[in-house]
C-alpha positions as a Markdown table, in Angstrom:
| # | Residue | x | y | z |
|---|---|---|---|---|
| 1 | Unk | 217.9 | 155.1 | 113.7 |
| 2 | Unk | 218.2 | 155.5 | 110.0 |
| 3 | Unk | 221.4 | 157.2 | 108.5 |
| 4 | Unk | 221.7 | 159.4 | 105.3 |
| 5 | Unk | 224.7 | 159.4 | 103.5 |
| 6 | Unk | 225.0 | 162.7 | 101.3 |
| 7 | Unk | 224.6 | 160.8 | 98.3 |
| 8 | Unk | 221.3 | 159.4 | 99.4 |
| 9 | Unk | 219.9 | 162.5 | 100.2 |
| 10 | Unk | 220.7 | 164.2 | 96.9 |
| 11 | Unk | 219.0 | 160.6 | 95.1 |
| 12 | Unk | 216.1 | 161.3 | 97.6 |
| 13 | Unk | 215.4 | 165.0 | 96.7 |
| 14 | Unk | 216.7 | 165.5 | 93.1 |
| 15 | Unk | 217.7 | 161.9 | 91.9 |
| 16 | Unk | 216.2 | 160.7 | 89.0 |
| 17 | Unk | 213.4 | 158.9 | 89.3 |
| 18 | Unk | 214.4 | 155.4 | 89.5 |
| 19 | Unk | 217.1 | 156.2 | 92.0 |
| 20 | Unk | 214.4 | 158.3 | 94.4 |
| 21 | Unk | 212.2 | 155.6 | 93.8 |
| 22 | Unk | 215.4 | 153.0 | 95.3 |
| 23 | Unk | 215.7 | 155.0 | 98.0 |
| 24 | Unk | 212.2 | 155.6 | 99.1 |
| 25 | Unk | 212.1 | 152.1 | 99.0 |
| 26 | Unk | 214.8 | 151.5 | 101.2 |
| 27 | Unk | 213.5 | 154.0 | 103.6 |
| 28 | Unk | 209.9 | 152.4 | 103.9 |
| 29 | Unk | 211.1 | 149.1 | 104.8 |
| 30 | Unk | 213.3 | 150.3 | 107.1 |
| 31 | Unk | 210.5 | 151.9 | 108.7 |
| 32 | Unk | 208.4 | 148.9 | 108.9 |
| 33 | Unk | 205.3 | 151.1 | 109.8 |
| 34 | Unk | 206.8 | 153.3 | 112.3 |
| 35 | Unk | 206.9 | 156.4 | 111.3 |
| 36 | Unk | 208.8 | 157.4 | 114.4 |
| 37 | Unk | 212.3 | 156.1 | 113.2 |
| 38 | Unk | 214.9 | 158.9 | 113.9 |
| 39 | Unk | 216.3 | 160.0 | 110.7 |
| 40 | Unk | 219.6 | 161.4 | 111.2 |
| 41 | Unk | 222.7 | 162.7 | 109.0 |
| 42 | Unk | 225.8 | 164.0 | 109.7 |
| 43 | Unk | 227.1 | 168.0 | 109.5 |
| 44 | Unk | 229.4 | 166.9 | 106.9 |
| 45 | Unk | 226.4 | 166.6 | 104.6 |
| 46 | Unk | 225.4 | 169.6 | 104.9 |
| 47 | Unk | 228.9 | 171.2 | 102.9 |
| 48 | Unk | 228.2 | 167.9 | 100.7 |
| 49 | Unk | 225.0 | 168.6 | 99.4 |
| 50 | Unk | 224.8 | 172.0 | 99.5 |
| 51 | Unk | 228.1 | 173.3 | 98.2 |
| 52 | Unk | 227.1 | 172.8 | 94.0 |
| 53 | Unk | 224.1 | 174.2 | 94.3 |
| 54 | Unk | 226.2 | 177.5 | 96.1 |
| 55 | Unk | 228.8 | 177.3 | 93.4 |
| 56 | Unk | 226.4 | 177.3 | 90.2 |
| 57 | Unk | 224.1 | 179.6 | 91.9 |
| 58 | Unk | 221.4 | 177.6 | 92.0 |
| 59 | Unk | 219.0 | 179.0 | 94.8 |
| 60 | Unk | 215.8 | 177.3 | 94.4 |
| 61 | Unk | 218.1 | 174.2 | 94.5 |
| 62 | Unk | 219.8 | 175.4 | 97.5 |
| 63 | Unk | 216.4 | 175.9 | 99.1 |
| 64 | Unk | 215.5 | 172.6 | 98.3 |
| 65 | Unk | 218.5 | 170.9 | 100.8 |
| 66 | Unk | 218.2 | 173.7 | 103.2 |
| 67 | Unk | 213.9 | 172.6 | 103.8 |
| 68 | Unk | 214.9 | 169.4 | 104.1 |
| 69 | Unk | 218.1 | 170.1 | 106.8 |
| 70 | Unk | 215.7 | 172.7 | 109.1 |
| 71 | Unk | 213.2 | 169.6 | 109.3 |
| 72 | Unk | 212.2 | 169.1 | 112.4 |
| 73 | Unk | 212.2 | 165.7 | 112.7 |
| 74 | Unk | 215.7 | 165.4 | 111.3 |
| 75 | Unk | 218.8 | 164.9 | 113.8 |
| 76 | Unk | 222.0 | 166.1 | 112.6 |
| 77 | Unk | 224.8 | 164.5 | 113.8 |
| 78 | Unk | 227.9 | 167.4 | 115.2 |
| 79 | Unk | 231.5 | 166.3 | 114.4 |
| 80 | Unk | 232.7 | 166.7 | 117.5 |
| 81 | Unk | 236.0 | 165.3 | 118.9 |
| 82 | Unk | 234.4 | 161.7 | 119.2 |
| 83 | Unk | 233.2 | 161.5 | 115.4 |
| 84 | Unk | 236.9 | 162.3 | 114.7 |
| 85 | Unk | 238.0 | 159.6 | 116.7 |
| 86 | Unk | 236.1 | 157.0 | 115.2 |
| 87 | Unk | 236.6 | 158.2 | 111.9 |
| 88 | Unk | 240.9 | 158.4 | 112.5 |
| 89 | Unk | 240.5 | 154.7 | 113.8 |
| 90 | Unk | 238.4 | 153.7 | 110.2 |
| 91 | Unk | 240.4 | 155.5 | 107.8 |
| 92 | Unk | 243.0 | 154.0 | 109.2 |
| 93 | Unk | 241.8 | 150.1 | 109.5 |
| 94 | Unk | 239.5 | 150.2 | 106.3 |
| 95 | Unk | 241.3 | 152.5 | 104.0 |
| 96 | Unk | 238.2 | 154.9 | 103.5 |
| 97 | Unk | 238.6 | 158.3 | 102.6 |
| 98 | Unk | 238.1 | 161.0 | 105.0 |
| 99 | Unk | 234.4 | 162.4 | 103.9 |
| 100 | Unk | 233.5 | 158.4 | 104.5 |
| 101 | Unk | 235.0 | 158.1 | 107.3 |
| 102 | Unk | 233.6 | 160.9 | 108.9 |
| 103 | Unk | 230.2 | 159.7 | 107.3 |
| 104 | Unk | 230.6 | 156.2 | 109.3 |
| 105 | Unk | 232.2 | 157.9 | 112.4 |
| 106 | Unk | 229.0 | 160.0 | 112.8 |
| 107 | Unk | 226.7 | 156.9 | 111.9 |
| 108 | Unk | 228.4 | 154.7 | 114.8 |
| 109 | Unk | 228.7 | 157.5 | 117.4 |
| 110 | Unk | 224.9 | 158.9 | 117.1 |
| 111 | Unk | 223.7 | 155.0 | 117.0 |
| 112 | Unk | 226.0 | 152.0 | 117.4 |
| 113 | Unk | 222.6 | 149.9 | 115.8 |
| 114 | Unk | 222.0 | 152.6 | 112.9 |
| 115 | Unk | 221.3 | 151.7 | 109.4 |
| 116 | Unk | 223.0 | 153.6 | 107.1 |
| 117 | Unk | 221.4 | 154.2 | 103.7 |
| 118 | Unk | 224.0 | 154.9 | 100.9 |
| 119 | Unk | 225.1 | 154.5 | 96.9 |
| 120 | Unk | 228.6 | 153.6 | 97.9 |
| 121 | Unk | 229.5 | 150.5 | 98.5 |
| 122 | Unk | 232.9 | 151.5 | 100.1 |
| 123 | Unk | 230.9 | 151.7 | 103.2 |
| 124 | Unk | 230.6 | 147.9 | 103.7 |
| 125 | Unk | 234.3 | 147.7 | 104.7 |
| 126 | Unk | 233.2 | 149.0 | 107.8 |
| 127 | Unk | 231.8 | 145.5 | 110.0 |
| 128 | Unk | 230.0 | 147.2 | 112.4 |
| 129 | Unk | 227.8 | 149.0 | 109.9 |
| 130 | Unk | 224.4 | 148.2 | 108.6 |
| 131 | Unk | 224.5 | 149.3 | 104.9 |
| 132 | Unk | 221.8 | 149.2 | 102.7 |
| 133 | Unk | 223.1 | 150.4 | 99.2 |
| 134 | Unk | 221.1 | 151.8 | 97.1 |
| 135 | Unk | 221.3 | 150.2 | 94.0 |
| 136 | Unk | 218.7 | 150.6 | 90.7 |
C-alpha cells in the first residue's frame, strides 16, 4: 500500500512542476510495475486539501481534489476510534502534532507495511513508518 500525505497530494495535482515531477517519481518506483498497488489516504486529507480551495472560492480547484478523492481505485482511510488510538500513543511518544499524528495513525492502521509518501520530514520520528520524502 502506498500512503498520501495531504501535502503530497496537493504537489501531485497542482505542485509545481518540479515537485509533481518528485512525486510522480516516487510513486513509479514504488510501483515497480504493478499497477495494482493500493493507493490510500486518510479522511483527514480530505478537510486538508480541500478547505483553501472552499475558502477562496476556487471551484474548478475544488473539482480538481474532489476527481481525484471519488477515484475508484483510491481507498480512504475512516478515523475511527483505532486511528485515534494510534495517533494519542504517537503524539504522545514522538511529539508530532495532531493532523500528523492522525496522518501516521491512519498509515499504520490501514497497513502496518505502508509506504507513506510525504514533504515533511517530521514523519520519520515515527520507526515503524516507511517515509519517502519528497524532496526537489
Amino acid at each position: 500500500m502506498i500512503f498520501l500525505d495531504a501535502n503530497a497530494i496537493i504537489y501531485l495535482l497542482e505542485g509545481e512542476p518540479a515537485l509533481q515531477q518528485a512525486t510522480r517519481r516516487i510513486l513509479e518506483e514504488l510501483r515497480a510495475g504493478d499497477s495494482d498497488v493500493l493507493i490510500a489516504i486518510s479522511a483527514l486529507s480530505l478537510l486538508e486539501c480541500r478547505v483553501q480551495p472552499m475558502r477562496d472560492a476556487e471551484h474548478q480547484r475544488l473539482e480538481l481534489f474532489d476527481q481525484f478523492f471519488r477515484d475508484p481505485g483510491l481507498e480512504i482511510i475512516e478515523i475511527d476510534r483505532r486511528v485515534i488510538e494510534i495517533a494519542t500513543d504517537l503524539r504522545a511518544r514522538h511529539a508530532l502534532r495532531t493532523p500528523d499524528a492522525i496522518q501516521a495513525a491512519s498509515a499504520l492502521a490501514a497497513d502496518a507495511k505502508a509506504d507513506l509518501v510525504t514533504g515533511d520530514g517530521d514523519f520519520r520520528k515515527v520507526p515503524d513508518l516507511r517515509v519517502h520524502l519528497v524532496e526537489l
